[in-house]
Short mmCIF file of N, CA and C in Angstrom, two decimals:
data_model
loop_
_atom_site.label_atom_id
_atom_site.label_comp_id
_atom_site.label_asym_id
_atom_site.label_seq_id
_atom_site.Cartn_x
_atom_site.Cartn_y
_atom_site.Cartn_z
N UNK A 1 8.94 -0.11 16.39
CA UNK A 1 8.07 0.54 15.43
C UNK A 1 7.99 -0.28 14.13
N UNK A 2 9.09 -0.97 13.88
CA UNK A 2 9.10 -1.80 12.48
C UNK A 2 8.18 -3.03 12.90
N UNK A 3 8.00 -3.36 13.82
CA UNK A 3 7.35 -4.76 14.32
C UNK A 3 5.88 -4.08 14.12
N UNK A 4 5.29 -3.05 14.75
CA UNK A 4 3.91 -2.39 14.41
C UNK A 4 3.48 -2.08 13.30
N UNK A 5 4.61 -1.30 12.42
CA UNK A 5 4.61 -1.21 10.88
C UNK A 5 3.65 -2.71 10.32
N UNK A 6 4.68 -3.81 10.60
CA UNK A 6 4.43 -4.88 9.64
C UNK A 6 3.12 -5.58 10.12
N UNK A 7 2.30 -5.37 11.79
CA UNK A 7 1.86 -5.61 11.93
C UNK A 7 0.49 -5.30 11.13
N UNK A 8 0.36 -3.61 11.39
CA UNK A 8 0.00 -2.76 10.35
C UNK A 8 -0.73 -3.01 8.76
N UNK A 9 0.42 -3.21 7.94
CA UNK A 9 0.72 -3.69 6.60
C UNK A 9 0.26 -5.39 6.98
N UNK A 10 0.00 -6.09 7.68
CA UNK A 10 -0.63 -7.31 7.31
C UNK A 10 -2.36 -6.61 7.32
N UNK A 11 -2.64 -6.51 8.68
CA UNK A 11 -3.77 -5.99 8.94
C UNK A 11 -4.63 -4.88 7.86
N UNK A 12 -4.14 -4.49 6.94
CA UNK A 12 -4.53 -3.60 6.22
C UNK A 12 -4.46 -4.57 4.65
N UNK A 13 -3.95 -5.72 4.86
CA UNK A 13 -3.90 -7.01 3.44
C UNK A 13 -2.95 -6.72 2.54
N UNK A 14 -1.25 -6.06 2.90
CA UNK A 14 -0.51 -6.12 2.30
C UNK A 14 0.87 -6.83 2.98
N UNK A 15 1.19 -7.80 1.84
CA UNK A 15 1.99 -8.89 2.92
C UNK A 15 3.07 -7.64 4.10
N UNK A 16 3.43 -8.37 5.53
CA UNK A 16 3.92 -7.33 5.72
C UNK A 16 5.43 -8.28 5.72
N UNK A 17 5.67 -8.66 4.78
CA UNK A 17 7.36 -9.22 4.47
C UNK A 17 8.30 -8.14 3.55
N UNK A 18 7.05 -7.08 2.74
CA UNK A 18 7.57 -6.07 2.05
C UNK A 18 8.33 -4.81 2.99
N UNK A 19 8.31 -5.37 4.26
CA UNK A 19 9.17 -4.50 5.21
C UNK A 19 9.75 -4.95 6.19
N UNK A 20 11.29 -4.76 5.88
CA UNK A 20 12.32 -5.39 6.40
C UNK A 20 13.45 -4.36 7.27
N UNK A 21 13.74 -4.94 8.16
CA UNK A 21 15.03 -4.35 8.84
C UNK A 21 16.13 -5.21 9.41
N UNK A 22 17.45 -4.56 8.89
CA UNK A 22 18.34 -5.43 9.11
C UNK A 22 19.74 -4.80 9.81
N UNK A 23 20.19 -4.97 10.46
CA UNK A 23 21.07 -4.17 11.27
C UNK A 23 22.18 -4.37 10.75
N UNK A 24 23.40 -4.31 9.93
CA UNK A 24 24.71 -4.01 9.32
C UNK A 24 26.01 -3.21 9.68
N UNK A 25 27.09 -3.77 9.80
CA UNK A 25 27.67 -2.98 10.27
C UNK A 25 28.49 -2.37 8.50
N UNK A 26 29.30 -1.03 8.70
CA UNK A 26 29.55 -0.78 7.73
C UNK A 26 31.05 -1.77 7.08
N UNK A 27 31.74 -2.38 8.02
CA UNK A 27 32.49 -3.16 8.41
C UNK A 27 31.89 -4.87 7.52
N UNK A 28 30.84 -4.54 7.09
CA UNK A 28 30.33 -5.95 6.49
C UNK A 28 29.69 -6.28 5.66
N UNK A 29 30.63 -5.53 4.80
CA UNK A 29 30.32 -5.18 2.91
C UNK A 29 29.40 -6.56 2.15
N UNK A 30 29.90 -7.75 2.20
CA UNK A 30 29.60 -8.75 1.81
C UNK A 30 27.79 -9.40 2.60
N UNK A 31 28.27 -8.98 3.76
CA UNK A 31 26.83 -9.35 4.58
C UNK A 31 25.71 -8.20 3.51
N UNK A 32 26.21 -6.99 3.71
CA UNK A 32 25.27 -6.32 3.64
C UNK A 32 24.49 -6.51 1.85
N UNK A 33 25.67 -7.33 1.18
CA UNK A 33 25.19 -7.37 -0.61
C UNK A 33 24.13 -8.37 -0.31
N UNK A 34 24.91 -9.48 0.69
CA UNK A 34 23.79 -10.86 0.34
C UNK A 34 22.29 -10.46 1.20
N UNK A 35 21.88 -9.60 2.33
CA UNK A 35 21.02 -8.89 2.98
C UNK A 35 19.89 -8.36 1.52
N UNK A 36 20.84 -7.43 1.05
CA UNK A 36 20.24 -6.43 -0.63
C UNK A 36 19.66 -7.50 -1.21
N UNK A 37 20.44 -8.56 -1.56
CA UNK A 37 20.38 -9.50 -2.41
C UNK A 37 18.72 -10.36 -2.35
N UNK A 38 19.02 -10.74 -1.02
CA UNK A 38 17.72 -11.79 -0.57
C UNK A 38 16.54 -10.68 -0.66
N UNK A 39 16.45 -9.77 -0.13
CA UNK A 39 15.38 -8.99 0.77
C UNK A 39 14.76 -8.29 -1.04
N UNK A 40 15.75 -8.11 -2.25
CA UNK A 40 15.10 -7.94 -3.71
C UNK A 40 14.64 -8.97 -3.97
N UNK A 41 15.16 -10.29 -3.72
CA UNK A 41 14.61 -11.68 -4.76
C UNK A 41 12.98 -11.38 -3.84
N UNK A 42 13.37 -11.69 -2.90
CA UNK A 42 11.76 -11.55 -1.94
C UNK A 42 10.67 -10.30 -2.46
N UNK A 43 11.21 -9.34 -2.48
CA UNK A 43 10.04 -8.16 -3.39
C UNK A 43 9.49 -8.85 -5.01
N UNK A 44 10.90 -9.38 -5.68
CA UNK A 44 10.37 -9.78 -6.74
C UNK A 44 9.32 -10.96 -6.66
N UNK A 45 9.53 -11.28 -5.92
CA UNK A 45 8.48 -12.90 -5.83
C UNK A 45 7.09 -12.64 -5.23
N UNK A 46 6.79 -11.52 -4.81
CA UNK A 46 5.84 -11.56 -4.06
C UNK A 46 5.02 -10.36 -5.45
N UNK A 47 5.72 -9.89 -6.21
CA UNK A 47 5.43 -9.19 -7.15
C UNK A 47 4.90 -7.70 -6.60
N UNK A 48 4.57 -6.64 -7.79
CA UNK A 48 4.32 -5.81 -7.39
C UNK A 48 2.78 -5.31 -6.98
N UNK A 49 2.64 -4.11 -6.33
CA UNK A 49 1.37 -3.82 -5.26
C UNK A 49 0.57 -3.40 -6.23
N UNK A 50 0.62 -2.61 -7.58
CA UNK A 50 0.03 -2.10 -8.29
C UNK A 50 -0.92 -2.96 -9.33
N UNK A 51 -2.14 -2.63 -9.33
CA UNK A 51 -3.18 -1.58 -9.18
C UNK A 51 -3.48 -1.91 -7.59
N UNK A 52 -3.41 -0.38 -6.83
CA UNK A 52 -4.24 -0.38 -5.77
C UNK A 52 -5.70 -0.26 -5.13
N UNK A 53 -5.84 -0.93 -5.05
CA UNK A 53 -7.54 -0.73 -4.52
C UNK A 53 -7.97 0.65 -4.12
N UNK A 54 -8.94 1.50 -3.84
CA UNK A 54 -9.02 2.92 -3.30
C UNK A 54 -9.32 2.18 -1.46
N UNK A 55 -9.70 1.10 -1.35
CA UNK A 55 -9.81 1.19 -0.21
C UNK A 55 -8.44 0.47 0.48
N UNK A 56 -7.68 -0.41 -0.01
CA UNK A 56 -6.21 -0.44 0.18
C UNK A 56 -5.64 1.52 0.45
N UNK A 57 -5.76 1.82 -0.34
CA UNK A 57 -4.92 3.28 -0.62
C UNK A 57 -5.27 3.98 0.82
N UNK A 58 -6.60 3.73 0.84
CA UNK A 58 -7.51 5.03 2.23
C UNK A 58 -7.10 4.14 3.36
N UNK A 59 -6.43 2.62 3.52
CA UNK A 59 -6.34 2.18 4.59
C UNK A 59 -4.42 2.30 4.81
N UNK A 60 -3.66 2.25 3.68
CA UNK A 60 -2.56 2.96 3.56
C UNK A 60 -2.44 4.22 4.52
N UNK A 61 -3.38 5.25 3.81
CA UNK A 61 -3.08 6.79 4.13
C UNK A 61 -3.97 6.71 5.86
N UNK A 62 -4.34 5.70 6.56
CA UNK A 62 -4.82 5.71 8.10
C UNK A 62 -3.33 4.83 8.52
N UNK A 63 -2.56 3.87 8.04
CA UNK A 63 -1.58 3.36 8.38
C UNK A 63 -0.57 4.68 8.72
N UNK A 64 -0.43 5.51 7.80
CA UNK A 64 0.65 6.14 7.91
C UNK A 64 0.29 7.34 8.88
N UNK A 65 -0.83 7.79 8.84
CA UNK A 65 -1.48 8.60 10.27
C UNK A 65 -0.91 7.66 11.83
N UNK A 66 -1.46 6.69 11.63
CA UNK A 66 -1.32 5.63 12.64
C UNK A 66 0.16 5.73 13.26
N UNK A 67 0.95 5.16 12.06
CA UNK A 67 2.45 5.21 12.57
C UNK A 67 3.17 6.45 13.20
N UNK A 68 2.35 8.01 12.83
CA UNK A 68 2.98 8.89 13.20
C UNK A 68 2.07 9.61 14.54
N UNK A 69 1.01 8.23 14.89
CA UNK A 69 0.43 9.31 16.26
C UNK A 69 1.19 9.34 17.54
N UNK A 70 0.98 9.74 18.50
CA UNK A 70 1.74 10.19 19.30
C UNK A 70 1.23 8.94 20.18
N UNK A 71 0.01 8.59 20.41
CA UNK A 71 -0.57 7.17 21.61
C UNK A 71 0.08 5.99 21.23
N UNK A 72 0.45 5.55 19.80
CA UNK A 72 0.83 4.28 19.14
C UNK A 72 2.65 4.42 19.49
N UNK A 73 3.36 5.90 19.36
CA UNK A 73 4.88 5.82 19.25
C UNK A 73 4.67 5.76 20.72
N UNK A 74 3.95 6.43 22.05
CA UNK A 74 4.04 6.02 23.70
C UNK A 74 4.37 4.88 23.87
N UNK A 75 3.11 4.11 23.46
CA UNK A 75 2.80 2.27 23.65
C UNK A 75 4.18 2.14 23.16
N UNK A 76 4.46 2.60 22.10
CA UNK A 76 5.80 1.29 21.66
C UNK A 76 6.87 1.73 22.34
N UNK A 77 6.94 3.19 22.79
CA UNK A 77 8.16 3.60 23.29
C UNK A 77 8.29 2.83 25.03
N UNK A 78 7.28 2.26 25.36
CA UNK A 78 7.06 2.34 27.31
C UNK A 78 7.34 0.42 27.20
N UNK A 79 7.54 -0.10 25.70
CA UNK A 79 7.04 -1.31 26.12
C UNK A 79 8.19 -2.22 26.85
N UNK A 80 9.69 -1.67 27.07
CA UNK A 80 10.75 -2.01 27.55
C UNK A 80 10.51 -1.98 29.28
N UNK A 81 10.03 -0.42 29.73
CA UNK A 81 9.61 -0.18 30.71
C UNK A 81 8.64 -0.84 31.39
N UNK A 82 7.74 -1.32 30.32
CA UNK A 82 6.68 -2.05 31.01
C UNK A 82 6.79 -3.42 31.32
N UNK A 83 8.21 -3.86 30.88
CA UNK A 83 8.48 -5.34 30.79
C UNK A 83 8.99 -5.61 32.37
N UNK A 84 10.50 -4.30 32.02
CA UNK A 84 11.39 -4.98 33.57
C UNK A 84 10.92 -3.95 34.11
N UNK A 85 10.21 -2.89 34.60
CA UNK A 85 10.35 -1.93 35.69
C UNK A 85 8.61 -1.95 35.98
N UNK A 86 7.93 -2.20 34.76
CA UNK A 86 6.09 -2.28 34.89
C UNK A 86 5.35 -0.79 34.98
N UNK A 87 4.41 -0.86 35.41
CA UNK A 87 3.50 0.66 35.37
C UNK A 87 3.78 1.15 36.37
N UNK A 88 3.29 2.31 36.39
CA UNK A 88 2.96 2.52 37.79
C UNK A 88 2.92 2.21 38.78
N UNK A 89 1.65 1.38 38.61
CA UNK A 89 1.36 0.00 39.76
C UNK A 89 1.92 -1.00 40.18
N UNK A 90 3.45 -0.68 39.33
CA UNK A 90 4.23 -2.48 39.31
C UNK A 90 4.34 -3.23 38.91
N UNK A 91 2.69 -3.26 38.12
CA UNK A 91 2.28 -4.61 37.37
C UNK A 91 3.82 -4.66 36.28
N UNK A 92 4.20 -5.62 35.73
CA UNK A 92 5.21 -5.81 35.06
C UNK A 92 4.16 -6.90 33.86
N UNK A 93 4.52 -6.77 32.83
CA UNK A 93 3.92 -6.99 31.56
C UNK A 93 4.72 -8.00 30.52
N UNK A 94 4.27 -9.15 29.82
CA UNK A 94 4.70 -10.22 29.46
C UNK A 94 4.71 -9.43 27.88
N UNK A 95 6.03 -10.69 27.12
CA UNK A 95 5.80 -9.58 25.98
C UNK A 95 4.78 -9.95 24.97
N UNK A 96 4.19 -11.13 25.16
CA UNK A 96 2.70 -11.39 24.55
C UNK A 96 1.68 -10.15 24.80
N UNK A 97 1.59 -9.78 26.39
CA UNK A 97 0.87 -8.69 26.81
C UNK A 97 0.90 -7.55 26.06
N UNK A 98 2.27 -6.67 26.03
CA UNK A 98 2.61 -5.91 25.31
C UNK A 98 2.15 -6.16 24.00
N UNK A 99 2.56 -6.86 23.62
CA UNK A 99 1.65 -7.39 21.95
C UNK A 99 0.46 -7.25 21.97
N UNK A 100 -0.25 -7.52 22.65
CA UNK A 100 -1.77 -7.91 22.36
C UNK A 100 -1.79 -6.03 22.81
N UNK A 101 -1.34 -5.48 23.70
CA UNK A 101 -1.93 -3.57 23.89
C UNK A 101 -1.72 -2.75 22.78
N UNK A 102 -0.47 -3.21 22.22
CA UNK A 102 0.37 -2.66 21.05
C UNK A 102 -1.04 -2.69 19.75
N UNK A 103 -0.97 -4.21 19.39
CA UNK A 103 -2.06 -4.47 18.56
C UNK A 103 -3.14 -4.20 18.70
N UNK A 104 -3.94 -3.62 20.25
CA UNK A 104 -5.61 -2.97 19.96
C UNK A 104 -4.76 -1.91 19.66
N UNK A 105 -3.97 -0.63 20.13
CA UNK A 105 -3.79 0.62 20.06
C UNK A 105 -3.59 0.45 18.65
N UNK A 106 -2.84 0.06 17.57
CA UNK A 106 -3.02 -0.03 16.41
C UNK A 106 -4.03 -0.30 15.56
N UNK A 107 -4.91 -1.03 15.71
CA UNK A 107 -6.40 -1.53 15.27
C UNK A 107 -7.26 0.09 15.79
N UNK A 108 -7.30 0.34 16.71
CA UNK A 108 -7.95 1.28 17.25
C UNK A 108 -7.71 2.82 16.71
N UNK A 109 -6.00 2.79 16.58
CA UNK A 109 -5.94 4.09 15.26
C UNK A 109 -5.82 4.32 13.76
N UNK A 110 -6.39 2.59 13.68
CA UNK A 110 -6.53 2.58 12.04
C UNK A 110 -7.93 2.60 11.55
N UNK A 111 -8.46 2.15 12.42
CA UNK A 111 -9.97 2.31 12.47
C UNK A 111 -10.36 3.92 12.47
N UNK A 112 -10.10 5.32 13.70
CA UNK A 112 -9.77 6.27 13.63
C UNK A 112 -9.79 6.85 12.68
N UNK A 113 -8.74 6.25 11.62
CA UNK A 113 -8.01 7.33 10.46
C UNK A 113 -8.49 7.05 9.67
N UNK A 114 -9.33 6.00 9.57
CA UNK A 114 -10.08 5.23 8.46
C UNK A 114 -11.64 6.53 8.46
N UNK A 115 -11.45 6.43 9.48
CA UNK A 115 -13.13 7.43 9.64
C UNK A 115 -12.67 8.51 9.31
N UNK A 116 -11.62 9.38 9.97
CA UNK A 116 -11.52 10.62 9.69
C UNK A 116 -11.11 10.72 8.20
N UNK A 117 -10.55 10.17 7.28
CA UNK A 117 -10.31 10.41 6.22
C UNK A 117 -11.48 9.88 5.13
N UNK A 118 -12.53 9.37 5.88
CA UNK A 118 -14.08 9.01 4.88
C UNK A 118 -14.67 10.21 5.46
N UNK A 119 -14.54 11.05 6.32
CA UNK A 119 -15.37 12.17 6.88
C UNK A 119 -14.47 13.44 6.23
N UNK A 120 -13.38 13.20 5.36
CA UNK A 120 -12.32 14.06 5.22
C UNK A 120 -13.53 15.48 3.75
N UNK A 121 -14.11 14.88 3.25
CA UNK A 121 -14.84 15.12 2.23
C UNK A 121 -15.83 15.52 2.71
N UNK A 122 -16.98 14.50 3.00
CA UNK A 122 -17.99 14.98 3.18
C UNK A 122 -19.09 14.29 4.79
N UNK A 123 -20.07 14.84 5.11
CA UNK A 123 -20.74 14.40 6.13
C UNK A 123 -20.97 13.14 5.94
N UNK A 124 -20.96 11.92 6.72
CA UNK A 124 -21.71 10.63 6.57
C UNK A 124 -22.55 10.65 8.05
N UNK A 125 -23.29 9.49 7.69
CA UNK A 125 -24.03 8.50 8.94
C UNK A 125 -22.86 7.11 9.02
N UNK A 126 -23.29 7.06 10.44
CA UNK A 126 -22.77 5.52 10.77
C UNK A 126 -22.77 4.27 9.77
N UNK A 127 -23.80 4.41 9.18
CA UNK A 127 -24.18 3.12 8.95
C UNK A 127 -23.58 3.43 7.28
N UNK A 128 -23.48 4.53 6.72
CA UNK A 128 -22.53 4.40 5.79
C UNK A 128 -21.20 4.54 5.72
N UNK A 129 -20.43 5.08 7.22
CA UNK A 129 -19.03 4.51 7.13
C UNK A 129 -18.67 3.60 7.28
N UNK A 130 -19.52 2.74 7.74
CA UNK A 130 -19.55 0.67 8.42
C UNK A 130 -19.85 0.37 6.84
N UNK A 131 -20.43 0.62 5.85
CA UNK A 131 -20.55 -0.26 5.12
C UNK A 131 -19.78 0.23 3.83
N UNK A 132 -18.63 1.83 4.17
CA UNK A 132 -17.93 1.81 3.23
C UNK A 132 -16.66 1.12 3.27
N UNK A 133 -16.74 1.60 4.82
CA UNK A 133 -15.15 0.59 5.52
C UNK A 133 -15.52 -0.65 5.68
N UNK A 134 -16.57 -1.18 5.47
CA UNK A 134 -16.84 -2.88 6.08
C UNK A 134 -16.09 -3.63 7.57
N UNK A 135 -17.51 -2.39 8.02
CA UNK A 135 -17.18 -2.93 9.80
C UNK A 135 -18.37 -2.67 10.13
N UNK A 136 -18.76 -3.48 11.20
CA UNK A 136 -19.98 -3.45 12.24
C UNK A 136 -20.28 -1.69 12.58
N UNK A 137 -21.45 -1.63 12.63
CA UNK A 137 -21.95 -0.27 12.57
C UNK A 137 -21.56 -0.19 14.33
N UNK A 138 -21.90 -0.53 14.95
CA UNK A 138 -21.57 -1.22 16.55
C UNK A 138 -20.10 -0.27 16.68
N UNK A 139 -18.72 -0.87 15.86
CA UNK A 139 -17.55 -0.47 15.94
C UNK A 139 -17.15 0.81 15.73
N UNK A 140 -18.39 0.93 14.27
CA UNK A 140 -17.82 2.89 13.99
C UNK A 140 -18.55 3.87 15.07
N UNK A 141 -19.72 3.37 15.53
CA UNK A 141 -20.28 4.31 16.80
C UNK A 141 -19.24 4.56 17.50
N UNK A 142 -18.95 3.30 17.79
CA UNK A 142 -17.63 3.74 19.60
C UNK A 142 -16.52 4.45 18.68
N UNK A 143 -15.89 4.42 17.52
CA UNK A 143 -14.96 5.39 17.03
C UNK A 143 -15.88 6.45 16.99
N UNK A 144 -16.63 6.78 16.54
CA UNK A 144 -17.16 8.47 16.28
C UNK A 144 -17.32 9.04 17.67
N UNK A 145 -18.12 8.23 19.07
CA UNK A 145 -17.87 8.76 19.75
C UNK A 145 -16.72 9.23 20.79
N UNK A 146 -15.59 8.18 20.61
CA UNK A 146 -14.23 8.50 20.66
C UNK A 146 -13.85 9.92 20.23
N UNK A 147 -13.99 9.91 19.39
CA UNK A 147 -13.55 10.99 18.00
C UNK A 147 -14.34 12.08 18.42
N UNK A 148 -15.93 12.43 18.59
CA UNK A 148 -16.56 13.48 18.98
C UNK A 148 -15.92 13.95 20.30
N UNK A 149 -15.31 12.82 21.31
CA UNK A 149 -14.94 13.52 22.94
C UNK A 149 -13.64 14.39 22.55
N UNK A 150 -12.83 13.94 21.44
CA UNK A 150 -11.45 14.54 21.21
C UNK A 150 -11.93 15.24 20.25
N UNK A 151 -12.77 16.05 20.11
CA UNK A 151 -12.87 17.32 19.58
C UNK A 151 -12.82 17.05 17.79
N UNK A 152 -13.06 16.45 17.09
CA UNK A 152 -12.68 15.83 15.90
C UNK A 152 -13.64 15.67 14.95
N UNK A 153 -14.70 15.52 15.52
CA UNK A 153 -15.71 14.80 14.97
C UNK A 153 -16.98 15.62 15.66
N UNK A 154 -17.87 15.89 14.94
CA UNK A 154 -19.27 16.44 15.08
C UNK A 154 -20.44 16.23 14.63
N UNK A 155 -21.46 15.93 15.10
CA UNK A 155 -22.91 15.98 14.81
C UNK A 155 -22.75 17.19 13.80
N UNK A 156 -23.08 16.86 12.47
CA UNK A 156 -23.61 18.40 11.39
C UNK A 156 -24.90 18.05 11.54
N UNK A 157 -25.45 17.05 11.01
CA UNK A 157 -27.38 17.17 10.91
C UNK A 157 -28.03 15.84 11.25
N UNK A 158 -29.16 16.23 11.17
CA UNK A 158 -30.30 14.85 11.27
C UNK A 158 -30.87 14.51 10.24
N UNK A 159 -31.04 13.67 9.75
CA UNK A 159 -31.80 13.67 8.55
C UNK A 159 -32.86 12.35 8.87
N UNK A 160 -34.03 12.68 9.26
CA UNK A 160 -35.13 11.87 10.10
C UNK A 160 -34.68 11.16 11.15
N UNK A 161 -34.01 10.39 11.30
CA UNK A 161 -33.84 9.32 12.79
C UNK A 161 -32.35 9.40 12.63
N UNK A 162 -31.75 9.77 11.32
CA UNK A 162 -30.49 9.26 11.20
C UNK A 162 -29.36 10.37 11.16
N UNK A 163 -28.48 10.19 12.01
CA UNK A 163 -27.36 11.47 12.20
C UNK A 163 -26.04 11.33 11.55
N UNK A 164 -25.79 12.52 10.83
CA UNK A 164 -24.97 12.64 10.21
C UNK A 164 -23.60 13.49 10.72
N UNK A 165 -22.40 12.66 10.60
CA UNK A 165 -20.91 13.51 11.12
C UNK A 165 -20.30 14.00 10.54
N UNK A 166 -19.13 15.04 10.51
CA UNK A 166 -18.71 15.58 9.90
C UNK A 166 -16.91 15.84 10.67
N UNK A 167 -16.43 15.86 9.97
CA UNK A 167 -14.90 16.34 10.78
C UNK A 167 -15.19 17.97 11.75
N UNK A 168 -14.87 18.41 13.12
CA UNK A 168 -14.88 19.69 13.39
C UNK A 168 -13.88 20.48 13.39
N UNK A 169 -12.84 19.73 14.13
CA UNK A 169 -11.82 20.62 14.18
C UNK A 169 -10.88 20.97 12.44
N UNK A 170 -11.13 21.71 11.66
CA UNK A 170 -10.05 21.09 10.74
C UNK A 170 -8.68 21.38 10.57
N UNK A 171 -8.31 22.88 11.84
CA UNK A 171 -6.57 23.00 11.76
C UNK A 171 -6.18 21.59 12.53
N UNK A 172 -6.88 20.68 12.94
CA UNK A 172 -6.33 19.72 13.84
C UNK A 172 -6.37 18.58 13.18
N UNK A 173 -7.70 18.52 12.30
CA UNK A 173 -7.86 17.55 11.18
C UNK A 173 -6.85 17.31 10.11
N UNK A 174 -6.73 18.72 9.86
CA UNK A 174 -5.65 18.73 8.92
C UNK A 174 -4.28 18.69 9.35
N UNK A 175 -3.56 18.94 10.63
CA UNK A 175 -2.22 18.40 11.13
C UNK A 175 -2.15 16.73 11.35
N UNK A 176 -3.59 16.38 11.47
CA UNK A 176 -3.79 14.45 11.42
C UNK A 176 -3.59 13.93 9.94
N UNK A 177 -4.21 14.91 8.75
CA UNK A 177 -3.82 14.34 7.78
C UNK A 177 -2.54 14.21 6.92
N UNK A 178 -1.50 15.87 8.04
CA UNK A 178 -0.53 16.06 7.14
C UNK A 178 0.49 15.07 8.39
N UNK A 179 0.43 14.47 9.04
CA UNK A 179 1.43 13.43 10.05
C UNK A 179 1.70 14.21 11.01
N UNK A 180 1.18 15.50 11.62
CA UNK A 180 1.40 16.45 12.94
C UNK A 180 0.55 16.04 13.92
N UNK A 181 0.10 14.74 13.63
CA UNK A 181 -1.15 14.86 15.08
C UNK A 181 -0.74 13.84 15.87
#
């Protein structure tokens, strides 16, 4: 999960060196100062995150949806299984492979959370969540219609040729925004 995290935190344009894990025993007082030691000089050097962008912040608050969905913790939880024992089918999986499934399922629920939390407010069209999030109008279709099959997302209106979405479910919307989904 820390490896997806940082993957995460690059992909979203915040270095992901600002997240570290280090295994310690309590037995290794001295390891663990010079660990503290390095892993602060490194925060200081890279300086601090503040002022945040609003679209840094809204791609933050889809990171942290992301990290707590249930499809992204599967993938990472099966990826041992999928190495020495494989799927179902046998197939057995390289850990580049695993990487590259890991990394769409992550891209794929940041994109997601990115929509549902620009739809969190108010109705949009396609073509203004592609050009608030700055992505191919192409990309947010296949998320909305993703999103419309899982109950999430709805047609509210037309407004001449052009259709406008809206969040549907919102006790479900809202367990996605509070980390229950």
């Amino acid at each position: 999960m820390i490896e997806a995290t940082r993957k995460m935190l690059k992909y979203i344009g915040i270095s992901h060196e600002r997240l570290y894990l280090e295994w310690v025993s309590a037995a290794e007082g001295g390891r663990f100062a010079n660990v503290v030691t390095e892993f602060t000089e490194k925060i200081k050097n890279l300086g601090p995150l503040h002022p945040l962008s609003d679209d840094v912040m809204l791609r933050l608050k889809a990171m942290r949806m992301a990290v707590q969905s249930e499809r992204l913790r599967w993938v990472i939880g099966k990826q041992t299984e999928f190495q020495k024992e494989g799927n179902r089918y046998n197939e057995i999986f390289t850990q580049q492979e695993i990487g590259r499934m890991i990394e769409g399922v992550i891209i794929e629920e940041l994109i997601d959370n990115e929509i549902i939390l620009k739809l969190s407010n108010n109705s949009m069209s396609v073509k203004q969540i592609a050009k608030d999030l700055n992505y191919p109008s192409e990309i947010i279709l296949t998320h909305i219609y993703a999103l419309k099959r899982k109950d999430i997302v709805k047609l509210k209106k037309i407004e001449g040729n052009t259709p406008y979405y809206a969040l549907n479910n919102k006790e479900k919307v809202k367990g996605l925004l509070n980390g229950k989904g």
